[in-house]
Coordinates of C-alpha atoms in Angstrom, one line a residue:
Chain A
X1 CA 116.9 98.8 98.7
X2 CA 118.0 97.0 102.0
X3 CA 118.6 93.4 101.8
X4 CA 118.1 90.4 104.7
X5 CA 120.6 88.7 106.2
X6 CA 118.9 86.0 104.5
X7 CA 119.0 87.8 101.0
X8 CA 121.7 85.1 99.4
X9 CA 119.7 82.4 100.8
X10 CA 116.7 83.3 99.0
X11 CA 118.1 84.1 95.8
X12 CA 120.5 80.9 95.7
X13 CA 116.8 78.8 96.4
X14 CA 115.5 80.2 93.4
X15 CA 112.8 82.9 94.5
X16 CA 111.4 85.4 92.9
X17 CA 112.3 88.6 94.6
X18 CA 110.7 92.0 94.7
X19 CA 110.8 95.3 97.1
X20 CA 108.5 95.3 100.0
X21 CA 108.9 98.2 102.4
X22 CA 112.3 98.9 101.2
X23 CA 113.5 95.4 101.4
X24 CA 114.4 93.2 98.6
X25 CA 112.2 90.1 100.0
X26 CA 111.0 86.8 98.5
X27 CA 107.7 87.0 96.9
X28 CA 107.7 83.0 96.4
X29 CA 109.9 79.6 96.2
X30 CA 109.9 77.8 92.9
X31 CA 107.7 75.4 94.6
X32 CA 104.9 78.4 94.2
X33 CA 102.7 80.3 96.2
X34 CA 99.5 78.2 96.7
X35 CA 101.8 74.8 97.5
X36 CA 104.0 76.9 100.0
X37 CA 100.4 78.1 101.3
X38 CA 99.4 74.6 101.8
X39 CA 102.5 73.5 103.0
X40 CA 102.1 75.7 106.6
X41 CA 98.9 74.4 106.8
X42 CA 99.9 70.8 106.7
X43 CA 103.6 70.9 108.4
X44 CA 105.9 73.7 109.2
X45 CA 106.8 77.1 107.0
X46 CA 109.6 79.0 107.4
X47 CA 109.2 83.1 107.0
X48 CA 111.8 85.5 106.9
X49 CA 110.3 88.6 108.3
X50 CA 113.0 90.4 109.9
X51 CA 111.9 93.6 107.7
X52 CA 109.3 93.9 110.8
X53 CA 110.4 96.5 113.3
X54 CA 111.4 95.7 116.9
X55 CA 110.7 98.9 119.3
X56 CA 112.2 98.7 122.9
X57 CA 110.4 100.9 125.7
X58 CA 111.7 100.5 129.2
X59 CA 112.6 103.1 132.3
X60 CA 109.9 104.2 135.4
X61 CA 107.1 105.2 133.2
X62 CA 107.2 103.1 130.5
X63 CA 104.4 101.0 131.3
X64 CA 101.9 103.4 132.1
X65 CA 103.5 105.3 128.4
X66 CA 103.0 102.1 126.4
X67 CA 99.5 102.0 127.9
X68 CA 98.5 105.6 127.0
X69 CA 100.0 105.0 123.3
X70 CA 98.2 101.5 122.6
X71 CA 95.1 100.5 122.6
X72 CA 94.8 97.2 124.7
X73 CA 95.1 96.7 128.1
X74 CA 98.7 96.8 129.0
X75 CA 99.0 97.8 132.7
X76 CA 97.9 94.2 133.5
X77 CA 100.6 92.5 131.4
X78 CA 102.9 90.0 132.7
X79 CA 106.2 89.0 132.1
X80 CA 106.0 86.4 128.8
X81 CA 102.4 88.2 127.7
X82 CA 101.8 89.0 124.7
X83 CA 99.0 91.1 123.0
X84 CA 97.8 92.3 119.6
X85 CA 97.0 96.3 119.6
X86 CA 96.6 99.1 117.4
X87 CA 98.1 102.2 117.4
X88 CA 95.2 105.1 116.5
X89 CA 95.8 108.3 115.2
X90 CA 93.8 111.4 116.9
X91 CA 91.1 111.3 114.8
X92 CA 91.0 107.3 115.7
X93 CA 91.9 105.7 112.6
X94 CA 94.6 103.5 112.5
X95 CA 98.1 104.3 112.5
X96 CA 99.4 100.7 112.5
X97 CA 98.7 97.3 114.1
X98 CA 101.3 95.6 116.3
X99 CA 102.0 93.2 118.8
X100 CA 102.8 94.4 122.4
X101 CA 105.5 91.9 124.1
X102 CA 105.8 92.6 128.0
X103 CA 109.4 91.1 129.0
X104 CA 111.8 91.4 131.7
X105 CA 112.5 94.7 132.3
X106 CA 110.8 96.1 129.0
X107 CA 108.2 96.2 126.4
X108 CA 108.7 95.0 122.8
X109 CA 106.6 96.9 120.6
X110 CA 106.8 94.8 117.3
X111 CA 105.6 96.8 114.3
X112 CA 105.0 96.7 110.9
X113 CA 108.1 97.4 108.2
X114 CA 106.1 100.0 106.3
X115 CA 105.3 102.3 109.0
X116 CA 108.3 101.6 111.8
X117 CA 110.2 105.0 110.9
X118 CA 106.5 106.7 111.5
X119 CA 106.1 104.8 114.4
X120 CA 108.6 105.3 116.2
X121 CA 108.5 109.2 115.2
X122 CA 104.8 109.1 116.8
X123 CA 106.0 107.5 119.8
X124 CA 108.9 110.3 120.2
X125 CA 107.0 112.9 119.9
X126 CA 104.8 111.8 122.9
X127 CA 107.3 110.4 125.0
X128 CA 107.9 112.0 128.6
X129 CA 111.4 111.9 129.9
X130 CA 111.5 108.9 132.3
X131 CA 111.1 106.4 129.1
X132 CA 113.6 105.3 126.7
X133 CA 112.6 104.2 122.9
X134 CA 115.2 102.1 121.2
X135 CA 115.0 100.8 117.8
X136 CA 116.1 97.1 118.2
X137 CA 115.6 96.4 114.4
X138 CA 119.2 96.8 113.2
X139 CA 120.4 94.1 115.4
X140 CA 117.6 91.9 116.0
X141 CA 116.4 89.3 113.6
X142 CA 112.7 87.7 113.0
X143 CA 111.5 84.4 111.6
X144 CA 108.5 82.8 112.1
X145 CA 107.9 79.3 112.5
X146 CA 103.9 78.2 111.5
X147 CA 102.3 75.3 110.9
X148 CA 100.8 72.3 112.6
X149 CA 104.2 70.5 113.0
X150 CA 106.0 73.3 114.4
X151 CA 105.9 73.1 117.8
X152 CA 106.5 69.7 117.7
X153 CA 110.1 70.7 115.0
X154 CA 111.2 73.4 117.8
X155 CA 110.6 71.1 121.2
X156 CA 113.0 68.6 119.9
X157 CA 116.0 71.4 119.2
X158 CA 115.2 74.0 122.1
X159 CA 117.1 73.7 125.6
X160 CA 113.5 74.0 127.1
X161 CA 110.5 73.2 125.3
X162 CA 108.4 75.6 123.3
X163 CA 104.9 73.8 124.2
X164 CA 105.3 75.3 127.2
X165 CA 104.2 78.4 126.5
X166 CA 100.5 78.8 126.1
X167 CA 99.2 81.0 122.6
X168 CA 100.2 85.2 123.0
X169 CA 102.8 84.3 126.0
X170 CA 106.6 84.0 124.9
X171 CA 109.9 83.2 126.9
X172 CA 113.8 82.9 126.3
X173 CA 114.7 79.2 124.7
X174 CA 117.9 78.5 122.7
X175 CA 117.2 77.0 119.4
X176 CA 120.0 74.8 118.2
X177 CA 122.4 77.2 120.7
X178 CA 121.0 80.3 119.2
X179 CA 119.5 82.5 122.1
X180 CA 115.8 83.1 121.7
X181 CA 113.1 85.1 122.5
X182 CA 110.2 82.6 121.3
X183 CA 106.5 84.4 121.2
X184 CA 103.6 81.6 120.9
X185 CA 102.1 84.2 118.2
X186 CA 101.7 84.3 114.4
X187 CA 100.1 85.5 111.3
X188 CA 98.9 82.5 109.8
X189 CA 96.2 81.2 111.4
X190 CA 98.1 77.8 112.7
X191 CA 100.1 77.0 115.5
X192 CA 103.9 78.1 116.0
X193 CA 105.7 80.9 117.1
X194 CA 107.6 83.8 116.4
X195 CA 111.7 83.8 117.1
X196 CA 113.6 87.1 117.8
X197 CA 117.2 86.5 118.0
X198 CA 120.7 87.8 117.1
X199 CA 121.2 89.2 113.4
X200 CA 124.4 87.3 113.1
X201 CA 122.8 83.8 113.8
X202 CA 120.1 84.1 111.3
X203 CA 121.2 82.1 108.2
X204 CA 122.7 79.1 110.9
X205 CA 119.0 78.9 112.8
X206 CA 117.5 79.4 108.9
X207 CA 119.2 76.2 107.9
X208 CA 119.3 74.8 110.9
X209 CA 115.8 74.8 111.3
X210 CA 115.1 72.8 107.4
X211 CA 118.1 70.5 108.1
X212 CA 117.1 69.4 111.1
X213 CA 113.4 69.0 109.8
X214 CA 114.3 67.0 107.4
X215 CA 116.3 64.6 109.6
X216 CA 113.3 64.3 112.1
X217 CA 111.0 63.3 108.8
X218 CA 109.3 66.6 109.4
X219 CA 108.8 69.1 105.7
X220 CA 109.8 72.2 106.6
X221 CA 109.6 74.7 103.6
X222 CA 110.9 78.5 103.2
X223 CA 107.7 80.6 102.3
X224 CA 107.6 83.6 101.1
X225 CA 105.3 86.8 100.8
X226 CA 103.0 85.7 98.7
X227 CA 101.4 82.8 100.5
X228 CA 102.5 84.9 104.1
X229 CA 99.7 87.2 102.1
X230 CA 97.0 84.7 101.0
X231 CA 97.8 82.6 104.3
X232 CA 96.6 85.9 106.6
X233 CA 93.5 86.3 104.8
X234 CA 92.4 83.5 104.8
X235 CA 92.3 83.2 108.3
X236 CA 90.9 87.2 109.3
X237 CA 94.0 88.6 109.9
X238 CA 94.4 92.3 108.9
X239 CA 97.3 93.5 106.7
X240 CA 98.2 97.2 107.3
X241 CA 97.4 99.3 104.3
X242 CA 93.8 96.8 103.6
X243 CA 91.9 96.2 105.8
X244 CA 93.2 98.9 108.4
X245 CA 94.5 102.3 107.8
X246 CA 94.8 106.2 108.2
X247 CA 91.6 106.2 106.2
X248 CA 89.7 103.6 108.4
X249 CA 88.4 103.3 112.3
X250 CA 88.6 100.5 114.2
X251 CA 84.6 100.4 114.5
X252 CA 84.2 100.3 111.0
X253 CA 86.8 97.1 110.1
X254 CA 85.0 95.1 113.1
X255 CA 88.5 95.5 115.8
X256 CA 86.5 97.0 119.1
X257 CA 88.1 93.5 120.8
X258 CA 91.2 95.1 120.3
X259 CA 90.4 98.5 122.2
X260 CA 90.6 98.7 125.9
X261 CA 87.7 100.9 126.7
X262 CA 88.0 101.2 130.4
X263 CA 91.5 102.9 130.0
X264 CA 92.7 106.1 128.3
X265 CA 95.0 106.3 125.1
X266 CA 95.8 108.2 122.2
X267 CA 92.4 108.1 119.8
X268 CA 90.1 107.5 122.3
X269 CA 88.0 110.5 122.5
X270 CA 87.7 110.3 118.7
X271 CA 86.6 106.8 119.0
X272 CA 84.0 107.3 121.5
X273 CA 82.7 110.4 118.8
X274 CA 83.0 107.8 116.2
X275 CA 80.4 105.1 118.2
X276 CA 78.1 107.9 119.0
X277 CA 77.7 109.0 115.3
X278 CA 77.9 105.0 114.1
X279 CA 79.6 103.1 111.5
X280 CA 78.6 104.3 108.3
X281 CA 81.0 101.3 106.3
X282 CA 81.7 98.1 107.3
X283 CA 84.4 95.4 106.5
X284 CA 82.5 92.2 104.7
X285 CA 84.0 88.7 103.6
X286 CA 82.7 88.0 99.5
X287 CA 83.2 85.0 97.7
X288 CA 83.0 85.8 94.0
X289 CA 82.4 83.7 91.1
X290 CA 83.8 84.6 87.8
X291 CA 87.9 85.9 88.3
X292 CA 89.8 86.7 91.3
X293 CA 88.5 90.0 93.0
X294 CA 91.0 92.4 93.8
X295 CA 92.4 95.4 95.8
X296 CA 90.0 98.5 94.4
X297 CA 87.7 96.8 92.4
X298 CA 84.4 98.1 93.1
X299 CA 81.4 96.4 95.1
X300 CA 77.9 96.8 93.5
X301 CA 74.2 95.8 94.6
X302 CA 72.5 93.8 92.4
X303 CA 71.2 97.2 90.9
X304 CA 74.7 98.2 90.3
X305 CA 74.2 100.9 92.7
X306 CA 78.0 101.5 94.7
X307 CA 78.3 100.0 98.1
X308 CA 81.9 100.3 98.3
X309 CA 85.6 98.8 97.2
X310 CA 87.5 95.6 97.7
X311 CA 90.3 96.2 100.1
X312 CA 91.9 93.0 99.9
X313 CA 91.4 89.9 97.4
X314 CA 92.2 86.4 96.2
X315 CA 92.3 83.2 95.4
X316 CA 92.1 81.1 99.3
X317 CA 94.0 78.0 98.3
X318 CA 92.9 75.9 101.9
X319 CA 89.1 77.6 101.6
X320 CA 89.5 77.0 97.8
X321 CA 87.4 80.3 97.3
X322 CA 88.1 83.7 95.5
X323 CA 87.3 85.9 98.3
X324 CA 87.3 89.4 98.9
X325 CA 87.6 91.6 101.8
X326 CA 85.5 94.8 101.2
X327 CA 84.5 98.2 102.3
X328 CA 80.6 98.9 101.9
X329 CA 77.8 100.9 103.2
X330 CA 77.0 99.6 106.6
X331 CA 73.3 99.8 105.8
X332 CA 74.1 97.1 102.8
X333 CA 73.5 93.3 102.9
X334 CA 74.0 90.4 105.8
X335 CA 75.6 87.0 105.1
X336 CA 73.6 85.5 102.4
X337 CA 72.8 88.4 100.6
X338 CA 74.0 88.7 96.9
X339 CA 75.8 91.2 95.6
X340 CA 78.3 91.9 92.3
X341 CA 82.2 92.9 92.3
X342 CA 83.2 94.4 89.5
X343 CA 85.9 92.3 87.2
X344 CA 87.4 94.1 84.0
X345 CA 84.0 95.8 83.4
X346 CA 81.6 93.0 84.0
X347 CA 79.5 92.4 87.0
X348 CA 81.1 89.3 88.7
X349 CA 78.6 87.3 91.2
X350 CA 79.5 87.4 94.8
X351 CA 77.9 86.3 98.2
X352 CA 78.5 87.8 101.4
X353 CA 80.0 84.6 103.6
X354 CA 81.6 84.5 107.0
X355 CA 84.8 85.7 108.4
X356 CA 87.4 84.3 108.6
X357 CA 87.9 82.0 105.1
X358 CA 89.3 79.3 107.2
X359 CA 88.7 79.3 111.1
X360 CA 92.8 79.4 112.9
X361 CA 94.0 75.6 114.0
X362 CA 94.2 77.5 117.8
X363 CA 90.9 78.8 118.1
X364 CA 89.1 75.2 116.8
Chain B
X1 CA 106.4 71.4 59.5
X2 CA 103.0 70.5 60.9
X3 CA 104.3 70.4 64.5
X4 CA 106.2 73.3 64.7
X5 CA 105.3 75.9 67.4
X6 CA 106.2 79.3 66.9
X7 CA 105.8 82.4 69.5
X8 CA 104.4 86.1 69.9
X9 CA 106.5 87.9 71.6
X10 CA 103.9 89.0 73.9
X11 CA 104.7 85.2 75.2
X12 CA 102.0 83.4 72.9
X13 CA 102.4 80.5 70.7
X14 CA 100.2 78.7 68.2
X15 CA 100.7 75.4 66.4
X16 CA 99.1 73.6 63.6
X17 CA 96.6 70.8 64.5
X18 CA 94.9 69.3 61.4
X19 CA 92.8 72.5 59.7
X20 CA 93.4 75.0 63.2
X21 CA 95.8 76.2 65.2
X22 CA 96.2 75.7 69.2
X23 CA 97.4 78.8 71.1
X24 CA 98.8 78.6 74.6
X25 CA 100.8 80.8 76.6
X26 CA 105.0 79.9 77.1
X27 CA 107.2 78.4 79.2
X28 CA 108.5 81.4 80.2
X29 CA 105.2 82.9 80.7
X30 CA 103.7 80.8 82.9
X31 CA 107.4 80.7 85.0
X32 CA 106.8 84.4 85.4
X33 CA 102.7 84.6 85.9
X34 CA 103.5 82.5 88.6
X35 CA 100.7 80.2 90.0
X36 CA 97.9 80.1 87.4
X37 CA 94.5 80.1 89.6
X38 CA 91.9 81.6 87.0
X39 CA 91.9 81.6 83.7
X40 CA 88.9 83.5 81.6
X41 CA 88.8 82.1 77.9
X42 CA 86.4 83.7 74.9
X43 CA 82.9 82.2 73.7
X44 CA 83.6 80.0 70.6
X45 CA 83.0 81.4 67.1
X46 CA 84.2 84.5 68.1
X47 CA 86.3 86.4 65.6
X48 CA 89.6 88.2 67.0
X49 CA 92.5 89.5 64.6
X50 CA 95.9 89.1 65.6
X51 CA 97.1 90.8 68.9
X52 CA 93.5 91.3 69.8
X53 CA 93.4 90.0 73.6
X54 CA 91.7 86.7 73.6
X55 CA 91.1 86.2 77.5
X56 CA 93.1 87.2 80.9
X57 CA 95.2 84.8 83.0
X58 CA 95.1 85.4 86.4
X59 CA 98.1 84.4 88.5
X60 CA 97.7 84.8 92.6
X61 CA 99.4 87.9 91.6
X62 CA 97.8 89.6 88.7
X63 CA 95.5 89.4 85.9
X64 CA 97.4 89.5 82.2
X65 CA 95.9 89.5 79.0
X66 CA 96.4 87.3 76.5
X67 CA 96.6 88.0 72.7
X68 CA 95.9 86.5 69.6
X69 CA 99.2 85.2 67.6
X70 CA 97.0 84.6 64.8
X71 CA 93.8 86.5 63.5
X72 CA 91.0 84.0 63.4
X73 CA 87.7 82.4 64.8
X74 CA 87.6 80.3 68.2
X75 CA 86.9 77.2 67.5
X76 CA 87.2 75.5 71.0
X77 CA 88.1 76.5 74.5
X78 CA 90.0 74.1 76.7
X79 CA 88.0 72.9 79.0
X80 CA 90.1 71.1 81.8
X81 CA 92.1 74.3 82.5
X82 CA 88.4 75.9 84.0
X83 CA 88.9 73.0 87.1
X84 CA 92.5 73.1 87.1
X85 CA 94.2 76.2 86.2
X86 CA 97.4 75.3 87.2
X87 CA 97.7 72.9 84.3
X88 CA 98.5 76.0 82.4
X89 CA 101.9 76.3 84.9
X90 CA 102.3 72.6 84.2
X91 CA 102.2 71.8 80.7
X92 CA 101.2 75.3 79.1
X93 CA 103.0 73.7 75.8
X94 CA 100.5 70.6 75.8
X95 CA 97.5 70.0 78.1
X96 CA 97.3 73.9 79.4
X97 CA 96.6 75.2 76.0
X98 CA 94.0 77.7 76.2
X99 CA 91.9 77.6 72.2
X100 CA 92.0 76.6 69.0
X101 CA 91.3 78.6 66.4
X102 CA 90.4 78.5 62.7
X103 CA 92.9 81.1 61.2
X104 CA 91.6 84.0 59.0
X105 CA 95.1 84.9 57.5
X106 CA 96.7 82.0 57.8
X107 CA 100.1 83.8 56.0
X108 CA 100.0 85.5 59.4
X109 CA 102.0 81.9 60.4
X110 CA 105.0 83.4 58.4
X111 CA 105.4 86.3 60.7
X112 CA 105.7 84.9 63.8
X113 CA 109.1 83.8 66.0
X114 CA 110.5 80.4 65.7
X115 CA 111.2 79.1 69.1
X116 CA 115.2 80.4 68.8
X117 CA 114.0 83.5 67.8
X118 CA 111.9 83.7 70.9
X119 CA 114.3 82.4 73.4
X120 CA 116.5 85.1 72.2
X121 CA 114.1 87.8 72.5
X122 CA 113.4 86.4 75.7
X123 CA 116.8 85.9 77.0
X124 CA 116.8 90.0 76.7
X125 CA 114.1 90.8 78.8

């Protein structure tokens, strides 16, 4: 089991600690899930997440490489841009979700824990000679900084100030002298950013970052993956391994925005068969009534025929809702409609309501 | 001892209130659950013997049974706990109990931890 830099930190503060893609990582703070939840939607949260994987592509072709192994747009990228992507399979399902960072002299690919080592094993096998793949991970760290107070925490310790940088752009800043590179991105649905920086400097930024709150009358709490969790679906966001996987296409979980038709790239001829056949599932939003729905329970009409599974469920502490994510039968229900999820053998009621739970502070 | 709690060591307890028993979940239990959001109690007047599961509390993380410490009829579910589950994290000795019950075997009492005896068995987990 590999352990944080921030390991020590979390167990001295009391949290509950379990594995997580082979990392020992805090599951929650004593101060609990739904208030740690509630806290990044009021004021800032702190989230260690340097278990996420930090890919380096540079040399002649790596932009036009990057662009054949992604789906977005790339080739248009600017310095400081930053886009969310998938990686597809050749049979166009989804071999991860990522974030593509176009910086001086590079990309950043910036991938999820669970799948970096098959990743960057896809990315090496289709890799022509004049690019380089590096696995930053080892020495780079990752925290994310969320919450409507954020930007406001950051400006006021940063050499150069974060508000700056307009939402999916990033740029060097040194955060109470720790060098920087700040992405205006997230996975929380509220403002804030996302800090790459030196390994070493991670527990001094950490603490840094809550002392410094505190002094400026700003709470700034350490959250961990439970409310990261509840605080993603709540707002839409997918979580590899739920809403997208191996098993699913993009056209089926509702991410066509995320596909750059107009360009080629790995998955694309297998999408195009995919839109010509049509979506036989499709990815839903319940709220249920009667128990919290969860991962594999299954989704009934109200004759109790099938329609499919819940890929992702819980209680939504801002939404104050149990809501599901689910996988049914395109052909099966519209907002409104009522249908059942399954809850220890008795038909629970849900509804089929809007995505997302709780609409992102950005996009209001 | 009218007011002495004593435990399961599934991480129940039950305590004497006039003619019935309360029954909650403990301290260390709820510390453990985690943040209480659901909780699914039984009908009144239903009978359950002793380690039967009486209703599920569900945590943001997982749904656990609960079991009967004592073999009995439900009396009474607690009511506030449907509006505010987390008063089962905040006082699951007192205001988060989750029934009462009229016991059926009320020499069942005998057989169940004192609250040493339960911190102990605790303590080894």
């Amino acid at each position: 089991m590999k352990e944080t830099r921030l390991h020590e930190w979390h167990v001295r503060a009391g949290a509950k600690m379990a594995p997580f893609a082979g990392y020992d990582m805090p599951i929650s703070y004593p101060m609990g899930s739904v208030e740690e939840h509630l806290c990044t939607r009021r004021s800032v949260g702190l989230f260690d997440i340097d278990h996420m994987g930090q890919i380096e592509v540079k040399g002649a072709g790596a932009a036009d490489f990057v662009s054949k192994m992604v789906t977005v747009r790339v080739l248009d990228m600017k310095d400081g841009d930053a886009r969310y992507s998938l990686f597809l399979t050749e049979q166009g399902t989804v071999l991860d979700d990522l974030f593509v960072y176009k910086i001086p002299g590079s990309f950043w690919l910036v991938v999820n824990a669970s799948n970096r080592e098959k990743d960057l094993n896809w990315l090496n096998e289709h890799k022509p000679s004049n690019v380089e793949i590096t696995d930053k991970s080892p020495e780079t760290y990752m925290i994310a900084v969320q919450g409507p107070k954020a930007i406001e925490l950051l400006d006021s310790l940063s050499d150069k100030p974060v508000s700056a940088l307009a939402r999916f752009t990033s740029g060097n800043a040194n955060i109470l002298g720790v060098p920087c590179l700040v992405g205006r991105t997230g996975y929380t649905g509220e403002d804030g950013v996302e800090l790459f920086f030196p390994d070493k400097d991670a527990e001094r930024l950490w603490t840094g970052l809550i002392n410094e709150g505190e002094k400026l009358g700003i709470e700034v709490k350490a959250i961990g993956l439970g409310a990261r969790d509840s605080l993603r679906f709540e707002a839409g966001m997918p979580l590899y391994g739920h809403e997208l996987s191996e098993e699913l296409s993009p056209l089926e979980v509702g991410f066509k925005w995320a596909m750059d038709m107009d360009k080629d790239f790995v998955g694309k001829a297998a999408v195009l068969r995919f839109a010509d056949i049509g979506a036989k599932r499709k990815l839903v939003g319940l709220s249920v009534q009667g128990g919290v729905p969860r991962e594999g329970y299954e989704v009934q009409d109200a004759s109790g025929r099938k329609l499919g599974v819940v890929v992702a469920g819980m209680f939504c502490p801002t939404a104050k809702l149990f809501a599901a994510n689910a996988i049914i039968d395109s052909a099966a229900g519209k907002t409104g409609d009522s249908l059942k999820v399954i809850i220890r053998g008795r038909p629970a009621s849900a509804t089929i309501i809007k995505r997302p739970f709780y609409v992102p502070a950005y996009k209001r | 001892m009218g007011t002495e709690t004593r435990y399961r060591s599934s991480h129940e307890w039950a305590r004497k209130d006039g003619a019935a028993f309360v029954v909650g979940i403990s301290e260390h239990a709820q510390e453990s659950l985690g943040d209480i959001v659901f909780v699914e109690l039984p009908e009144t007047g239903k009978e359950l013997k002793q380690g039967e599961a009486f209703g599920v509390v569900e945590s943001v993380k997982a749904a656990s049974d609960v079991y009967m410490p004592l073999s009995g009829k439900v009396l009474e579910v607690n009511g506030d706990i449907e509006a505010d589950p987390a008063l089962v994290n905040r006082e699951p000795l007192a205001g988060g109990w989750l029934i009462k019950i009229e016991a059926s075997k009320p020499a069942e009492w005998d057989g169940l931890l004192s609250k040493e005896a339960y911190d102990t068995e605790v303590s080894k987990e």
